[in-house]
Amino acid sequence: DGGITQSPKYLFRKEGQNVTLSCEQNLNHDAMYWYRQDPGQGLRLIYYSQIVNDFQKGDIAEGYSVSREKKESFPLTVTSAQKNPTAFYLCASSIWDRGTRSPLHFGNGTRLTVT
Amino acid sequence: AQKITQTQPGMFVQEKEAVTLDCTYDTSDQSYGLFWYKQPSSGEMIFLIYQGSYDEQNATEGRYSLNFQKARKSANLVISASQLGDSAMYFCAMRVRAAGNKLTFGGGTRVLVKP
């Protein structure tokens, strides 16, 4: 079955450490996205990528970095510069087309806790 | 800039009754798409329904229908015959072609279905 895999489901880190969240998809989608969700709130876009070796900042990119070396993979690094890294992180992918019809398909998320 | 507003933070609905979730949006672009997602307590995001700005008919998918009023910039979700499994957070989202097709989310509405 095709889908998006995020690992791990729960992640704990000490303040000041960088941490990388994994996101892999086998849907053959060109576009991939990272969103952050805080308790009781909507999703906010961190970074997105339309093609391999290219990505753009979303609305809250500060303190995060990404890479897109392979079509299937879009890892997110939460750096020590991110002031409030504790959150639920969701990765998504979609067909990249010129219209607006293609829905995003989401992984199950990684819950990051930094103490 | 694009904005999605969901004014109902939470609501109760009796099992087997219908419920309407409000969503208003703001964009100056003519080409856009509106989506509704469901997020159960487990955290995954489930795509429910899509409405394109040029679609003449309101979208329907099983028990979900979208009441699209373009002039009022509203895209309300109607869930008919509510089931206990419908208890979840529901998010309205918008994709604007001119803005790189990023998906922007509203703050969500929590629905609790009472037996």
XYZ file of C-alpha atoms in Angstrom, chain A residues 2 5 12-13 22 29 37 40 43 47 50 52 56 68 70 74-75 82 86 89 91 93 99 101 108 111-112:
27
model
C 1.231 3.486 -0.831
C 5.798 7.173 6.785
C 12.271 13.507 23.104
C 15.262 15.826 23.052
C 12.031 11.541 8.951
C 4.316 12.466 -5.514
C 0.532 21.859 14.857
C -5.870 23.025 19.844
C -1.600 23.535 10.913
C 8.672 24.231 4.326
C 7.815 20.904 -5.464
C 13.918 17.282 -5.986
C 10.675 26.972 -0.339
C 15.155 17.093 -0.776
C 15.415 12.150 -3.286
C 11.922 15.102 2.813
C 13.600 15.190 6.269
C 13.839 27.187 17.093
C 7.724 21.188 21.214
C 4.853 17.714 13.161
C 4.522 15.614 6.744
C 2.738 14.962 -0.117
C -4.581 23.335 -10.604
C -7.594 19.977 -6.994
C 0.694 10.010 11.024
C 5.212 14.392 18.413
C 8.394 16.195 19.474
